[in-house]
Structure formats: C-alpha cells, structure tokens
Short mmCIF file of C-alpha atoms in Angstrom, two decimals:
data_model
loop_
_atom_site.label_atom_id
_atom_site.label_comp_id
_atom_site.label_asym_id
_atom_site.label_seq_id
_atom_site.Cartn_x
_atom_site.Cartn_y
_atom_site.Cartn_z
CA MET Z 1 14.16 -9.73 -11.30
CA THR Z 2 10.57 -11.88 -11.79
CA LYS Z 3 9.17 -11.67 -15.08
CA ASN Z 4 6.06 -9.47 -13.70
CA ILE Z 5 9.08 -6.72 -12.65
CA ALA Z 6 10.59 -6.88 -15.98
CA ILE Z 7 6.98 -6.27 -17.71
CA LEU Z 8 6.38 -3.42 -15.47
CA LEU Z 9 9.64 -1.52 -15.83
CA LEU Z 10 9.29 -1.76 -19.99
CA LEU Z 11 5.94 -0.37 -19.67
CA VAL Z 12 6.84 2.68 -17.39
CA LEU Z 13 10.17 2.81 -19.46
CA SER Z 14 7.44 3.54 -22.54
CA LEU Z 15 5.12 5.51 -20.53
CA SER Z 16 8.02 8.44 -19.90
CA SER Z 17 9.56 7.75 -23.29
CA CYS Z 18 6.08 8.72 -24.90
CA HIS Z 19 4.96 11.30 -22.27
CA SER Z 20 1.78 8.93 -22.51
CA GLN Z 21 -1.13 8.31 -19.60
CA ILE Z 22 -0.69 5.95 -17.04
CA PRO Z 23 -2.97 3.15 -18.02
CA ILE Z 24 -5.22 2.79 -14.84
CA GLU Z 25 -8.04 0.79 -16.23
CA LYS Z 26 -5.30 -1.75 -17.36
CA PHE Z 27 -4.29 -1.49 -13.55
CA ARG Z 28 -7.74 -1.60 -12.47
CA VAL Z 29 -8.75 -4.95 -14.55
CA GLU Z 30 -5.28 -6.74 -13.30
CA ILE Z 31 -6.21 -6.12 -9.97
CA GLU Z 32 -9.88 -7.29 -10.19
CA ASN Z 33 -8.65 -10.16 -11.63
CA LEU Z 34 -6.78 -11.32 -8.74
CA ASP Z 35 -9.52 -14.05 -6.93
CA THR Z 36 -7.51 -15.13 -3.92
CA GLU Z 37 -5.72 -13.72 -1.15
CA LYS Z 38 -2.73 -15.68 -1.99
CA GLN Z 39 -3.05 -13.61 -5.25
CA ILE Z 40 -3.28 -10.55 -3.62
CA SER Z 41 -0.38 -10.98 -1.40
CA GLN Z 42 1.72 -11.81 -3.98
CA TYR Z 43 0.65 -8.76 -5.84
CA TRP Z 44 1.62 -6.55 -2.70
CA ASN Z 45 5.18 -8.30 -2.69
CA ASN Z 46 5.87 -7.47 -6.62
CA LEU Z 47 4.65 -4.22 -5.80
CA TYR Z 48 7.32 -3.72 -2.33
CA LYS Z 49 9.77 -5.32 -5.06
CA VAL Z 50 9.35 -2.90 -7.82
CA ASP Z 51 9.83 -0.04 -5.50
CA GLN Z 52 13.11 -1.69 -3.78
CA GLU Z 53 14.78 -3.23 -6.91
CA ILE Z 54 13.48 -0.56 -9.85
CA LEU Z 55 12.62 2.50 -8.64
CA MET Z 56 15.46 3.19 -5.62
CA ASN Z 57 17.74 2.25 -8.59
CA THR Z 58 16.11 4.96 -11.08
CA SER Z 59 17.65 8.29 -11.29
CA ASP Z 60 16.41 9.45 -14.55
CA LEU Z 61 13.11 11.55 -12.69
CA ILE Z 62 10.59 11.06 -15.90
CA VAL Z 63 11.11 6.87 -14.98
CA ALA Z 64 11.33 7.31 -11.11
CA ASP Z 65 7.59 9.21 -11.88
CA SER Z 66 6.02 6.76 -13.62
CA ILE Z 67 7.14 4.28 -11.30
CA SER Z 68 6.36 5.93 -8.24
CA ILE Z 69 2.66 7.22 -8.98
CA SER Z 70 1.94 3.74 -10.88
CA ASN Z 71 3.28 1.96 -8.03
CA MET Z 72 0.44 4.54 -5.54
CA ILE Z 73 -2.67 4.20 -8.15
CA LYS Z 74 -2.07 0.37 -7.74
CA THR Z 75 -2.04 0.20 -4.02
CA ALA Z 76 -5.15 2.64 -4.05
CA LEU Z 77 -6.67 0.15 -6.33
CA VAL Z 78 -5.91 -2.73 -4.55
CA LEU Z 79 -7.36 -1.60 -1.26
CA ASP Z 80 -10.40 -0.18 -2.73
CA ILE Z 81 -11.20 -3.37 -4.66
CA HIS Z 82 -10.03 -5.74 -2.47
CA GLY Z 83 -10.09 -4.14 0.97
CA THR Z 84 -7.71 -6.06 3.72
CA LYS Z 85 -7.71 -8.99 1.78
CA GLY Z 86 -4.31 -10.56 1.51
CA TYR Z 87 -3.01 -7.61 3.30
CA ASN Z 88 -0.54 -8.08 6.01
CA SER Z 89 -0.23 -5.20 8.05
CA ASN Z 90 3.16 -6.11 9.01
CA GLY Z 91 4.58 -7.70 6.14
CA TYR Z 92 5.30 -6.45 2.49
CA SER Z 93 1.88 -5.16 2.33
CA GLY Z 94 2.01 -3.05 5.17
CA PHE Z 95 5.55 -1.33 4.20
CA VAL Z 96 4.41 -0.68 0.42
CA PRO Z 97 1.98 2.34 1.11
CA ILE Z 98 4.60 3.83 3.57
CA LEU Z 99 7.23 3.28 1.11
CA ASN Z 100 4.93 4.90 -1.55
CA LEU Z 101 5.00 8.27 -0.25
CA SER Z 102 8.73 8.34 1.26
CA HIS Z 103 9.95 7.17 -2.36
CA ASN Z 104 7.39 9.84 -3.92
CA GLN Z 105 8.90 13.43 -4.96
CA ILE Z 106 5.95 15.13 -6.29
CA GLY Z 107 4.38 17.46 -3.50
CA LYS Z 108 0.61 17.18 -5.33
CA SER Z 109 1.05 13.28 -5.28
CA GLN Z 110 1.83 13.10 -1.67
CA ILE Z 111 -1.26 15.42 -0.69
CA ALA Z 112 -3.73 13.08 -3.24
CA TYR Z 113 -2.15 9.90 -1.56
CA TRP Z 114 -2.51 11.14 1.75
CA PRO Z 115 -6.05 9.75 2.60
CA ILE Z 116 -4.35 6.08 1.87
CA ILE Z 117 -1.70 6.81 4.67
CA GLU Z 118 -4.78 7.63 6.71
CA LYS Z 119 -6.06 4.39 5.82
CA CYS Z 120 -3.24 2.61 6.66
CA LYS Z 121 -3.06 4.09 10.38
CA GLU Z 122 -6.74 2.86 10.88
CA ILE Z 123 -5.51 -0.77 10.32
CA GLY Z 124 -2.83 -0.42 12.44
CA GLY Z 125 0.98 -2.67 11.78
CA ALA Z 126 4.06 -1.28 10.17
CA ILE Z 127 2.91 2.62 9.95
CA GLU Z 128 2.83 2.58 14.09
CA SER Z 129 6.40 2.15 13.91
CA PHE Z 130 8.38 2.05 10.62
CA GLY Z 131 11.09 5.48 10.84
CA GLY Z 132 9.82 6.71 14.26
CA LYS Z 133 6.38 6.57 15.79
CA TYR Z 134 3.62 7.53 13.37
CA PRO Z 135 3.48 10.37 12.25
CA ALA Z 136 6.91 11.36 12.21
CA TYR Z 137 8.41 9.67 8.93
CA GLN Z 138 5.18 10.51 7.33
CA LEU Z 139 5.07 14.01 7.82
CA GLU Z 140 8.76 14.04 7.78
CA SER Z 141 8.34 13.31 3.77
CA VAL Z 142 5.90 15.51 3.23
CA ALA Z 143 7.97 18.59 4.56
CA LEU Z 144 11.05 17.64 2.71
CA THR Z 145 9.54 17.15 -0.63
CA PHE Z 146 7.57 20.55 -0.56
CA TYR Z 147 9.93 22.58 2.09
CA ASN Z 148 13.32 20.69 1.93
CA TYR Z 149 12.91 20.96 5.91
CA SER Z 150 13.41 18.52 8.54
CA LEU Z 151 10.82 17.98 11.14
CA PHE Z 152 13.49 15.79 13.09
CA ASN Z 153 12.74 16.24 16.80
CA GLN Z 154 9.69 18.53 16.60
CA GLU Z 155 7.24 16.51 17.82
CA GLU Z 156 5.08 19.16 19.21
CA LYS Z 157 4.11 20.19 15.48
CA TYR Z 158 3.04 16.81 14.28
CA PRO Z 159 -1.04 17.18 15.60
CA THR Z 160 -1.11 20.34 13.96
CA LEU Z 161 0.41 19.14 10.91
CA VAL Z 162 -1.40 16.19 10.41
CA SER Z 163 -4.84 18.05 11.09
CA LYS Z 164 -3.78 20.30 8.29
CA LEU Z 165 -3.56 17.46 5.88
CA SER Z 166 -6.59 15.79 7.08
CA GLU Z 167 -8.61 18.56 6.41
CA ILE Z 168 -7.67 18.72 2.27
CA GLU Z 169 -10.29 16.82 0.84
CA THR Z 170 -9.31 14.28 -2.01
CA VAL Z 171 -12.43 13.28 -3.84
CA ASP Z 172 -10.58 10.50 -5.97
CA ILE Z 173 -7.29 9.34 -5.31
CA VAL Z 174 -6.54 7.61 -8.44
CA ASP Z 175 -7.89 10.84 -10.58
CA GLU Z 176 -5.56 12.92 -8.48
CA LEU Z 177 -2.64 11.40 -8.79
CA LEU Z 178 -3.35 11.33 -12.54
CA LYS Z 179 -3.22 14.57 -12.36
CA SER Z 180 -0.14 15.14 -10.44
CA PHE Z 181 1.86 13.19 -13.18
CA GLN Z 182 0.18 15.08 -15.99
CA HIS Z 183 1.14 18.32 -14.43
CA GLN Z 184 5.13 17.17 -14.10
CA ILE Z 185 4.59 16.32 -17.82
CA ASP Z 186 3.47 19.79 -18.40
CA LEU Z 187 6.58 21.54 -16.09
CA ARG Z 188 8.84 19.63 -18.30
CA GLU Z 189 7.56 21.54 -21.23
CA LEU Z 190 8.54 24.91 -19.94
CA SER Z 191 11.94 26.24 -20.64
CA GLU Z 192 14.16 28.31 -17.87
CA VAL Z 193 14.17 32.23 -18.71
CA GLU Z 194 16.34 33.75 -15.68
CA VAL Z 195 17.35 32.92 -12.30
CA LEU Z 196 16.67 35.58 -9.73
CA ASN Z 197 18.97 34.50 -6.49
CA SER Z 198 19.97 31.17 -5.31
CA TRP Z 199 21.03 29.48 -1.69
CA TYR Z 200 22.43 26.94 0.12
CA ARG Z 201 19.85 24.40 0.47
CA GLN Z 202 18.97 23.99 4.25
CA SER Z 203 16.55 21.45 6.10
CA PHE Z 204 17.73 22.51 9.56
CA GLU Z 205 18.37 25.50 11.31
CA ASP Z 206 21.94 25.23 12.21
CA ARG Z 207 22.88 22.79 9.21
CA ILE Z 208 23.76 24.33 5.91
CA ASP Z 209 24.41 22.18 2.87
CA GLU Z 210 26.96 22.49 0.07
CA SER Z 211 24.05 22.18 -2.95
CA GLU Z 212 21.87 24.74 -4.09
CA PHE Z 213 18.29 26.02 -4.60
CA SER Z 214 16.89 28.97 -6.49
CA ILE Z 215 14.21 31.27 -7.41
CA VAL Z 216 13.56 31.03 -11.20
CA LYS Z 217 11.46 32.91 -14.08
CA MET Z 218 9.95 30.35 -16.58
CA SER Z 219 8.88 30.46 -19.99
CA ASP Z 220 4.97 30.99 -18.33
CA ASP Z 221 6.55 33.68 -16.42
CA ASN Z 222 5.68 32.41 -13.30
CA LEU Z 223 8.10 32.22 -10.50
CA TYR Z 224 8.95 28.78 -9.52
CA LEU Z 225 11.47 27.27 -6.72
CA LYS Z 226 13.84 24.89 -8.15
CA LYS Z 227 15.56 22.21 -6.31
CA TYR Z 228 16.89 18.62 -6.88
CA GLY Z 229 15.68 19.23 -10.66
CA ARG Z 230 12.80 20.13 -10.32
CA ILE Z 231 10.45 22.81 -10.20
CA GLN Z 232 7.44 24.42 -7.75
CA ARG Z 233 5.42 27.58 -8.65
CA LEU Z 234 5.58 29.97 -6.28
CA GLU Z 235 2.36 32.01 -6.07
CA LEU Z 236 2.49 35.55 -4.74
CA LEU Z 237 0.47 36.35 -1.22
CA LYS Z 238 1.28 40.09 -0.71
CA THR Z 239 3.92 42.68 -0.74
CA LYS Z 240 5.42 44.82 1.69
CA ASN Z 241 7.85 47.48 1.15
CA LYS Z 242 10.64 45.64 -0.61
CA THR Z 243 9.81 42.45 0.63
CA LYS Z 244 7.27 39.58 -1.06
CA GLU Z 245 6.11 36.86 0.32
CA TYR Z 246 5.38 33.53 -1.51
CA ARG Z 247 3.92 30.22 -0.96
CA ILE Z 248 4.52 26.93 -2.86
CA GLU Z 249 1.34 26.14 -5.06
CA SER Z 250 -0.57 23.38 -2.96
CA GLU Z 251 1.75 23.42 -0.40
CA PRO Z 252 -0.25 21.92 2.78
CA PHE Z 253 1.05 23.04 5.93
CA GLY Z 254 0.47 27.27 5.32
CA TRP Z 255 4.35 27.84 5.20
CA LYS Z 256 5.29 30.71 2.90
CA TYR Z 257 8.81 32.06 1.85
CA GLN Z 258 9.60 35.73 2.35
CA TYR Z 259 11.68 37.19 -0.16
CA SER Z 260 13.62 40.27 -0.25
CA GLU Z 261 15.05 42.76 -3.17
CA ASP Z 262 18.49 42.55 -1.24
CA GLY Z 263 18.60 38.80 -2.19
CA SER Z 264 17.42 37.57 1.31
CA LEU Z 265 15.28 34.47 1.99
CA SER Z 266 13.25 32.75 4.87
CA LEU Z 267 11.24 29.81 5.73
CA ILE Z 268 8.14 31.44 7.50
CA ASP Z 269 5.96 29.24 9.32
CA GLU Z 270 1.85 29.40 9.57
CA LYS Z 271 2.30 31.67 12.81
CA ASP Z 272 5.11 33.57 11.24
CA LYS Z 273 7.96 32.11 13.10
CA GLU Z 274 10.91 32.22 10.91
CA LEU Z 275 12.02 28.09 10.56
CA ILE Z 276 15.03 29.05 8.36
CA LYS Z 277 16.88 32.06 6.65
CA TYR Z 278 18.89 30.75 4.26
CA THR Z 279 22.52 31.80 3.09
CA GLN Z 280 22.98 33.52 -0.29
CA VAL Z 281 25.16 32.12 -2.94
CA LYS Z 282 27.31 34.87 -4.03
#
C-alpha cells in the first residue's frame, strides 16, 4: 500500500467515525496542484488502487460509503479541472469512472454520477467493452442498486433506460454526491419500528435467492425497503382495493412495487408489466 493510499484510508476512517463532511475543497486544491500529465496520470492510478485495494476489501458500510463517494467526487473534479489531460481511456483512468459507479451501493450517488458515465462514453475507450458492450454493465449496476433486478440479456430495454437516466438533470455533480453522502448519514440515525413483511431476494424472474429483504417502518413514520443492511424510502403512489403501489425514492426507471394486504409483492415496470413476483418468507 502506497503512502498516499494509506493517508486516504486514515482520512475516510476519520470521516466515518465522526460523521463529518467529505473535504471537497481539500480535494479540489490537491487536484488543481497537479501540474503535469504524469502527475495527473499517477493520481488516476492512485484512485484505481484505492478502489481495488481498499474499497473492495471494506465490509463496513460507513467506511465503504466514504471511500466510494470520495472517489466519485475526485473523479468528477479531475475531469472538470483537467479534462482528458493525463487521462488514458484504455488504462487505469479509463476504468476508474466505471468502477466508481459499479462499486457504489447508493442509488442517489449513482444518479448524480451518471453524467460522468456519459462523458466517458463520449471519450470512448474502455467503457465501450468493459463488462460487456456499453451500456450493459452500467445499467446493471443501477438496476441492482435500486431494485436488486438484473438486466442480463435484456438489451431491448437499454435505450429506454439510458434515456431515462439522461433526462435526469444534475446541476452540480459534486454537490449532489455530497448530498447523497449526507443522506446516508441521516438514514443511519433512524431506528427500526416494525417489519411489515419479508421476501426472498430475486434478481431474475426464475431464480430465488436464499437471503431476504423486507418492508420496514422506521422511526420517522415512513416505510422503507430494507436489503443488504441498507434502507430505501418508499413513496406511496396510489391505493386500489387492498393493494398499494410504491416507488423507491429517487428511482430512475419509473418502476414500482405492488404490495397487497395478504403480503404479496411484485416489481412492476413503467409499462405495468410484472418483472418479479416475490416469494414471501413464512
């Protein structure tokens, strides 16, 4: 582990322990002080190592969020300040923006970061083929984070879903990423009041996982979808007979959940087609 990476790890551990803000201005100054293409290239390499050597080996969600969003912010700042100077679209720097998205587990962060993915698509290089032809890997990351749903072999959906992501206006990427970090801090302050129902996780229509997810009521009196140790607030869309429709806060595709009083739950797409009918945990 290099000295720079060790220093960053100590920084994010400090941030997570005190629930402080990510030091954006400190990041901005260090990036502005990169004078040569070689320095910028090394900075990209360090971001790659942080992702691979630290983030991927971190099980603590608070620390992981700090590292992940810090990397996203730094990537946005490097591209904003230096453009493609020192950026190798087929080298480490070409992989970093893609990994930033796929290794982040916060929906709001991924939405805020999507313009960076679009910028990388314009530049070309690794993004064209990494994880399959663009945008398969990127859309899979977003769909799994929001809905735990896999888009594998569903290429016909890609144009519509990319269009929906592109239509979301992000005024300031860095500011939105910081807000997503603060939002996670706020969610951790809530306590669980009640579990309404639980189901087996299911990313594919014909394959049921052994692990579970739940709809829970939290101390702010709102309902949340709980999975992987995280919660996502549910917004009530409508009530019909004994069935309610909910959407996940900030979800991008227009998909929703149909939840009935008998405990049945389905994931429905924007055309009201059932994608998954979940099996309730008894």
